[in-house]
Short mmCIF file of C-alpha atoms and ligand atoms in Angstrom, two decimals:
data_model
loop_
_atom_site.label_atom_id
_atom_site.label_comp_id
_atom_site.label_asym_id
_atom_site.label_seq_id
_atom_site.Cartn_x
_atom_site.Cartn_y
_atom_site.Cartn_z
CA MET N 1 143.52 12.85 -49.52
CA SER N 2 140.38 12.08 -51.56
CA GLN N 3 142.00 12.51 -54.98
CA GLN N 4 142.00 9.36 -57.10
CA PRO N 5 145.22 8.10 -58.66
CA VAL N 6 146.02 9.68 -62.00
CA SER N 7 145.79 7.09 -64.89
CA ASN N 8 148.90 6.90 -67.08
CA ARG N 9 146.84 6.66 -70.12
CA ALA N 10 144.78 9.73 -69.49
CA GLY N 11 145.43 13.00 -71.29
CA VAL N 12 146.32 16.28 -69.55
CA LEU N 13 144.07 19.30 -69.28
CA TYR N 14 146.35 22.41 -69.75
CA VAL N 15 144.88 25.69 -68.36
CA VAL N 16 146.64 28.23 -70.63
CA ALA N 17 146.71 32.05 -70.02
CA THR N 18 146.42 34.12 -73.21
CA PRO N 19 147.15 37.87 -73.71
CA ILE N 20 144.82 40.67 -72.26
CA GLY N 21 145.73 42.94 -75.15
CA ASN N 22 149.31 42.56 -76.26
CA LEU N 23 149.89 39.49 -78.42
CA GLY N 24 153.59 39.60 -77.44
CA ASP N 25 152.52 38.32 -74.02
CA LEU N 26 151.55 34.80 -75.19
CA SER N 27 154.46 32.79 -73.64
CA PRO N 28 156.61 30.45 -75.73
CA ARG N 29 155.46 27.54 -73.67
CA ALA N 30 151.84 28.49 -74.22
CA VAL N 31 152.50 28.35 -77.96
CA GLU N 32 154.21 25.01 -77.66
CA VAL N 33 151.42 23.52 -75.68
CA LEU N 34 148.67 24.90 -77.91
CA ARG N 35 150.50 23.44 -80.97
CA ALA N 36 150.88 19.98 -79.24
CA VAL N 37 147.39 19.29 -77.72
CA ASP N 38 144.71 17.20 -79.41
CA TRP N 39 142.05 19.76 -78.83
CA ILE N 40 141.61 23.47 -77.68
CA ALA N 41 138.58 24.29 -75.60
CA ALA N 42 137.87 27.86 -76.14
CA GLU N 43 135.29 30.31 -74.67
CA ASP N 44 134.69 32.00 -78.04
CA THR N 45 136.06 29.89 -80.99
CA ARG N 46 135.81 32.71 -83.41
CA HIS N 47 137.63 35.13 -81.12
CA SER N 48 140.41 32.61 -80.21
CA GLY N 49 140.69 31.34 -83.84
CA ARG N 50 142.24 34.76 -84.68
CA LEU N 51 144.83 34.46 -81.97
CA LEU N 52 145.65 30.96 -82.94
CA ARG N 53 146.01 31.71 -86.58
CA HIS N 54 148.29 34.62 -85.75
CA PHE N 55 150.62 32.06 -84.15
CA GLY N 56 150.11 29.39 -86.79
CA ILE N 57 148.31 27.07 -84.41
CA GLY N 58 145.92 24.72 -86.26
CA ARG N 59 144.62 22.42 -83.49
CA PRO N 60 140.81 21.55 -83.62
CA LEU N 61 138.62 23.85 -81.26
CA LEU N 62 135.70 23.04 -79.25
CA SER N 63 133.47 25.62 -77.59
CA LEU N 64 133.28 25.84 -73.80
CA HIS N 65 131.54 28.92 -72.30
CA GLU N 66 129.34 29.69 -69.36
CA HIS N 67 126.13 28.58 -71.27
CA ASN N 68 127.20 25.13 -72.41
CA GLU N 69 129.80 24.42 -69.71
CA SER N 70 128.32 21.15 -68.38
CA LYS N 71 127.89 19.69 -71.84
CA ALA N 72 131.20 20.76 -73.09
CA LEU N 73 132.81 19.43 -69.85
CA GLU N 74 131.58 15.97 -70.59
CA LYS N 75 133.22 16.22 -74.04
CA VAL N 76 136.47 17.46 -72.59
CA VAL N 77 136.55 14.81 -69.92
CA GLY N 78 135.82 12.13 -72.47
CA HIS N 79 138.76 13.21 -74.55
CA LEU N 80 141.10 13.18 -71.44
CA GLU N 81 139.94 9.80 -70.38
CA ALA N 82 140.64 8.45 -73.83
CA GLY N 83 144.17 9.69 -73.55
CA ARG N 84 143.81 12.94 -75.58
CA SER N 85 145.20 16.12 -74.21
CA VAL N 86 143.17 19.48 -74.12
CA ALA N 87 144.11 23.07 -73.61
CA LEU N 88 141.58 25.34 -72.02
CA ILE N 89 141.76 29.00 -72.98
CA SER N 90 139.37 31.93 -72.44
CA ASP N 91 138.99 35.19 -74.47
CA ALA N 92 141.72 36.86 -72.57
CA GLY N 93 143.92 36.31 -69.57
CA THR N 94 143.86 33.32 -67.22
CA PRO N 95 140.85 30.97 -67.50
CA LEU N 96 138.69 30.65 -64.49
CA VAL N 97 139.56 34.16 -63.29
CA SER N 98 136.14 35.69 -63.88
CA ASP N 99 136.04 33.39 -66.89
CA PRO N 100 134.60 29.88 -67.61
CA GLY N 101 136.45 26.74 -66.65
CA PHE N 102 135.91 26.12 -62.95
CA PRO N 103 133.30 23.25 -63.15
CA LEU N 104 135.71 21.48 -65.68
CA VAL N 105 138.80 21.75 -63.48
CA ARG N 106 136.80 20.67 -60.42
CA GLU N 107 135.51 17.66 -62.28
CA CYS N 108 139.03 16.73 -63.55
CA ARG N 109 140.28 16.93 -60.01
CA ARG N 110 137.44 14.75 -58.74
CA ARG N 111 138.21 12.13 -61.41
CA GLY N 112 141.90 12.26 -60.62
CA LEU N 113 142.74 13.60 -64.18
CA ARG N 114 145.91 15.74 -64.51
CA VAL N 115 145.42 19.44 -64.66
CA SER N 116 148.46 21.56 -65.40
CA PRO N 117 148.64 25.33 -65.53
CA VAL N 118 150.53 27.28 -68.29
CA PRO N 119 150.61 30.61 -66.41
CA GLY N 120 150.66 34.04 -67.98
CA PRO N 121 148.68 37.25 -68.37
CA SER N 122 145.85 38.17 -66.01
CA ALA N 123 144.44 41.67 -65.66
CA LEU N 124 144.22 41.10 -61.89
CA VAL N 125 147.97 40.49 -61.33
CA ALA N 126 148.91 43.02 -64.11
CA ALA N 127 146.99 45.73 -62.26
CA LEU N 128 148.24 44.99 -58.87
CA SER N 129 151.85 44.67 -59.99
CA ALA N 130 152.05 48.16 -61.28
CA CYS N 131 149.37 50.28 -59.48
CA GLY N 132 151.48 51.19 -56.44
CA LEU N 133 149.04 49.96 -53.83
CA PRO N 134 150.00 47.09 -51.45
CA ALA N 135 149.91 43.71 -53.26
CA ASP N 136 150.98 41.53 -50.41
CA HIS N 137 147.49 41.05 -49.13
CA PHE N 138 144.49 41.56 -51.38
CA CYS N 139 141.13 40.28 -52.05
CA PHE N 140 139.79 39.99 -55.63
CA HIS N 141 136.02 40.43 -55.93
CA GLY N 142 135.64 40.09 -59.66
CA PHE N 143 132.73 42.19 -61.18
CA PRO N 144 130.67 44.15 -58.75
CA PRO N 145 126.83 43.42 -59.18
CA ARG N 146 125.33 45.20 -62.14
CA GLN N 147 122.29 46.58 -60.22
CA PRO N 148 122.99 49.65 -58.17
CA ALA N 149 121.27 48.40 -55.00
CA ALA N 150 122.90 44.99 -55.10
CA ARG N 151 126.30 46.66 -55.90
CA ARG N 152 125.99 49.04 -52.97
CA GLU N 153 125.00 46.32 -50.59
CA ARG N 154 128.03 44.14 -51.69
CA LEU N 155 130.34 47.12 -51.26
CA GLY N 156 128.82 47.68 -47.80
CA GLU N 157 129.97 44.12 -46.97
CA LEU N 158 133.52 44.80 -47.98
CA ARG N 159 133.86 48.22 -46.46
CA SER N 160 135.89 47.16 -43.47
CA GLN N 161 138.23 44.62 -45.10
CA ARG N 162 141.68 45.53 -44.25
CA VAL N 163 143.28 44.36 -47.34
CA THR N 164 143.63 45.93 -50.92
CA LEU N 165 140.47 45.32 -52.83
CA VAL N 166 140.47 44.49 -56.63
CA PHE N 167 137.52 44.64 -58.89
CA TYR N 168 136.98 44.17 -62.61
CA GLU N 169 134.60 46.54 -64.35
CA SER N 170 133.27 47.15 -67.77
CA SER N 171 132.93 50.53 -69.77
CA HIS N 172 129.15 50.35 -69.27
CA ARG N 173 129.43 50.68 -65.43
CA ILE N 174 132.79 52.04 -64.58
CA ALA N 175 131.45 55.62 -63.77
CA ALA N 176 128.59 54.33 -61.64
CA SER N 177 130.63 51.72 -59.95
CA LEU N 178 133.29 54.34 -58.97
CA ALA N 179 130.64 56.73 -57.69
CA ASP N 180 129.20 53.92 -55.48
CA MET N 181 132.64 52.81 -54.27
CA ALA N 182 133.44 56.46 -53.21
CA GLU N 183 130.11 56.65 -51.39
CA VAL N 184 130.19 53.33 -49.75
CA LEU N 185 133.82 52.49 -49.12
CA GLY N 186 134.68 56.06 -48.38
CA GLY N 187 135.58 58.83 -50.72
CA ASP N 188 139.11 59.39 -49.08
CA ARG N 189 140.30 55.74 -49.70
CA PRO N 190 143.41 55.76 -52.06
CA ALA N 191 142.63 53.84 -55.26
CA CYS N 192 143.76 53.26 -58.81
CA VAL N 193 141.90 52.69 -62.07
CA ALA N 194 143.92 50.62 -64.38
CA ARG N 195 142.57 50.95 -67.98
CA GLU N 196 143.50 49.09 -71.13
CA LEU N 197 146.53 47.26 -69.66
CA THR N 198 149.15 46.21 -72.14
CA LYS N 199 147.33 48.00 -74.94
CA ARG N 200 148.16 51.25 -76.77
CA HIS N 201 145.95 53.37 -74.43
CA GLU N 202 147.16 51.84 -71.22
CA GLU N 203 146.51 54.30 -68.42
CA PHE N 204 146.78 54.25 -64.62
CA LEU N 205 144.68 56.93 -62.77
CA HIS N 206 145.68 57.45 -59.17
CA GLY N 207 143.91 59.39 -56.46
CA SER N 208 141.14 59.12 -53.80
CA LEU N 209 137.97 57.27 -54.67
CA GLU N 210 136.21 60.47 -54.73
CA GLU N 211 138.64 62.17 -57.29
CA LEU N 212 138.74 59.13 -59.49
CA ALA N 213 134.94 58.93 -59.54
CA ARG N 214 134.76 62.55 -60.66
CA LEU N 215 137.67 62.24 -63.11
CA VAL N 216 136.08 59.31 -64.91
CA ALA N 217 132.54 60.73 -64.77
CA ASP N 218 133.76 64.02 -66.29
CA ASP N 219 135.59 62.37 -69.19
CA PRO N 220 133.72 59.96 -71.63
CA ASP N 221 137.07 58.95 -73.02
CA ARG N 222 138.22 57.55 -69.68
CA GLN N 223 134.92 55.41 -69.65
CA ARG N 224 136.26 53.44 -72.74
CA GLY N 225 137.95 50.15 -72.63
CA GLU N 226 138.51 47.49 -69.94
CA PHE N 227 139.24 48.30 -66.33
CA VAL N 228 140.71 47.01 -63.01
CA VAL N 229 139.85 49.09 -60.02
CA VAL N 230 142.24 48.70 -56.99
CA VAL N 231 141.11 50.15 -53.66
CA GLY N 232 143.49 50.60 -50.74
CA ALA N 233 142.69 48.68 -47.56
CA ALA N 234 140.30 50.04 -44.90
CA PRO N 235 142.30 52.01 -42.31
CA LYS N 236 142.82 50.24 -39.12
CA VAL N 237 143.34 53.16 -36.75
CA ALA N 238 140.69 53.40 -33.98
CA GLY N 239 138.44 56.43 -34.49
CA SER N 240 138.75 56.08 -38.34
CA PRO N 241 135.54 56.61 -40.34
CA ALA N 242 135.00 52.85 -40.63
CA ALA N 243 135.50 52.30 -36.88
CA LEU N 244 133.08 55.15 -36.15
CA GLU N 245 130.44 53.82 -38.44
CA ARG N 246 130.94 50.37 -36.88
CA ASP N 247 130.46 51.84 -33.44
CA GLU N 248 127.41 53.77 -34.48
CA LEU N 249 125.91 50.63 -35.88
CA LEU N 250 126.71 48.68 -32.81
CA ARG N 251 125.13 51.36 -30.54
CA ILE N 252 121.91 51.24 -32.49
CA LEU N 253 121.82 47.38 -32.39
CA LEU N 254 122.37 47.43 -28.70
CA GLU N 255 119.41 49.69 -28.14
CA GLU N 256 117.14 47.09 -29.71
CA LEU N 257 118.74 43.71 -29.17
CA PRO N 258 120.48 41.64 -26.43
CA LEU N 259 124.41 42.02 -26.49
CA LYS N 260 125.24 38.70 -28.15
CA GLN N 261 122.65 39.16 -30.91
CA ALA N 262 123.71 42.69 -31.60
CA VAL N 263 127.45 41.63 -31.81
CA ALA N 264 126.57 38.83 -34.11
CA LEU N 265 124.55 41.04 -36.45
CA ALA N 266 127.19 43.79 -36.41
CA ALA N 267 129.84 41.20 -37.35
CA ARG N 268 127.78 40.08 -40.23
CA LEU N 269 126.98 43.58 -41.49
CA THR N 270 130.42 45.10 -41.17
CA GLY N 271 132.60 42.01 -41.70
CA GLY N 272 134.38 42.94 -38.38
CA LYS N 273 135.71 40.31 -35.92
CA LYS N 274 133.18 39.01 -33.49
CA ASN N 275 135.44 39.13 -30.35
CA GLU N 276 136.54 42.68 -31.16
CA LEU N 277 133.02 43.82 -31.52
CA TYR N 278 132.18 41.94 -28.37
CA GLN N 279 134.76 44.02 -26.36
CA ARG N 280 133.47 47.30 -27.95
CA ALA N 281 129.85 46.35 -27.06
CA LEU N 282 130.82 45.60 -23.47
CA ALA N 283 132.70 48.93 -23.15
CA MET N 284 129.61 50.71 -24.62
CA LYS N 285 127.28 48.90 -22.16
CA LYS N 286 129.44 50.18 -19.31
N1 SAM F 301 140.39 35.92 -67.26
C1 SAM F 301 140.68 37.41 -67.37
C2 SAM F 301 141.93 37.74 -66.61
O1 SAM F 301 142.72 36.82 -66.15
O2 SAM F 301 142.22 38.98 -66.42
C3 SAM F 301 139.53 38.38 -67.07
C4 SAM F 301 138.35 38.09 -67.85
S1 SAM F 301 137.00 39.10 -67.43
C5 SAM F 301 135.69 38.34 -68.30
C6 SAM F 301 137.31 40.54 -68.35
C7 SAM F 301 137.56 41.70 -67.52
O3 SAM F 301 138.91 41.63 -67.14
C8 SAM F 301 137.37 43.10 -68.14
O4 SAM F 301 136.07 43.47 -68.07
C9 SAM F 301 138.22 43.92 -67.32
O5 SAM F 301 137.64 44.29 -66.16
C10 SAM F 301 139.39 43.00 -67.01
N2 SAM F 301 140.40 43.11 -68.09
C11 SAM F 301 140.77 42.33 -69.01
N3 SAM F 301 141.72 42.80 -69.81
C12 SAM F 301 141.99 43.95 -69.37
C13 SAM F 301 142.94 44.91 -69.80
N4 SAM F 301 143.69 44.81 -70.84
N5 SAM F 301 143.01 46.09 -69.10
C14 SAM F 301 142.20 46.30 -67.96
N6 SAM F 301 141.36 45.28 -67.51
C15 SAM F 301 141.26 44.19 -68.26
#
């Protein structure tokens, strides 16, 4: 183990989850910790100030967001090493989950400082827990790229993942992203759009990706708010559209390249397993 011993004098960095919409979701322990720490490092001090005032929490705030993270990190580490405790919060949900904080936590770990989670809301887990798609194996991909070409390329890399896929998306791109998901991942894939979780207009839309893309594109009201998109795993049956596409790709590559190179490239492009693709390629060669 490379971790250094934790000094008894050093303060603790608490990573505290805050509500994703419903203030009632701030846990009693989160309130207790936020009241007790010496400093609160917040992504947006004005935004978090409102939450903290609501709970009568008056600890001093320091700002830690993606644009000042390396400087703010030094400040926080300085406090911790001087024996002062700090709570890290983001605008909503769990810090580090598509939110700032990773460099800070990594640095604390590197220096052997204590980091302790105060778990609570996260849109990712909230959506998975209630959407009705398998949550035992899933892969979280955060926000898809904003640019259409990069987004489609990224989705292409994920097409054959045989686990539930979870994405965050904003109101600006939800319609375009769903359309790309339907086109690239497959229009018949089961999916769920979880909108405005824990808020007044909370809504779960179910259907195939194609149906959901149409539903959201046709209704501007359904493009408002915050979204988690959950997509069912790629089907594993042989002869499925994904498998057929993979075979087609492999066939084209085999026409141009030696077997080993074709297999390696197909594995990179489809995310498929090399040994499975190798067996398919051998069968095709025969
Ligand atoms: N750290 C947060 C968490 O643990 O969920 C996520 C922060 S990320 C910057 C914000 C994105 O999370 C939103 O654009 C949306 O995709 C998702 N999100 C946050 N709150 C949500 C809510 N109430 N309903 C649906 N999605 C939400």
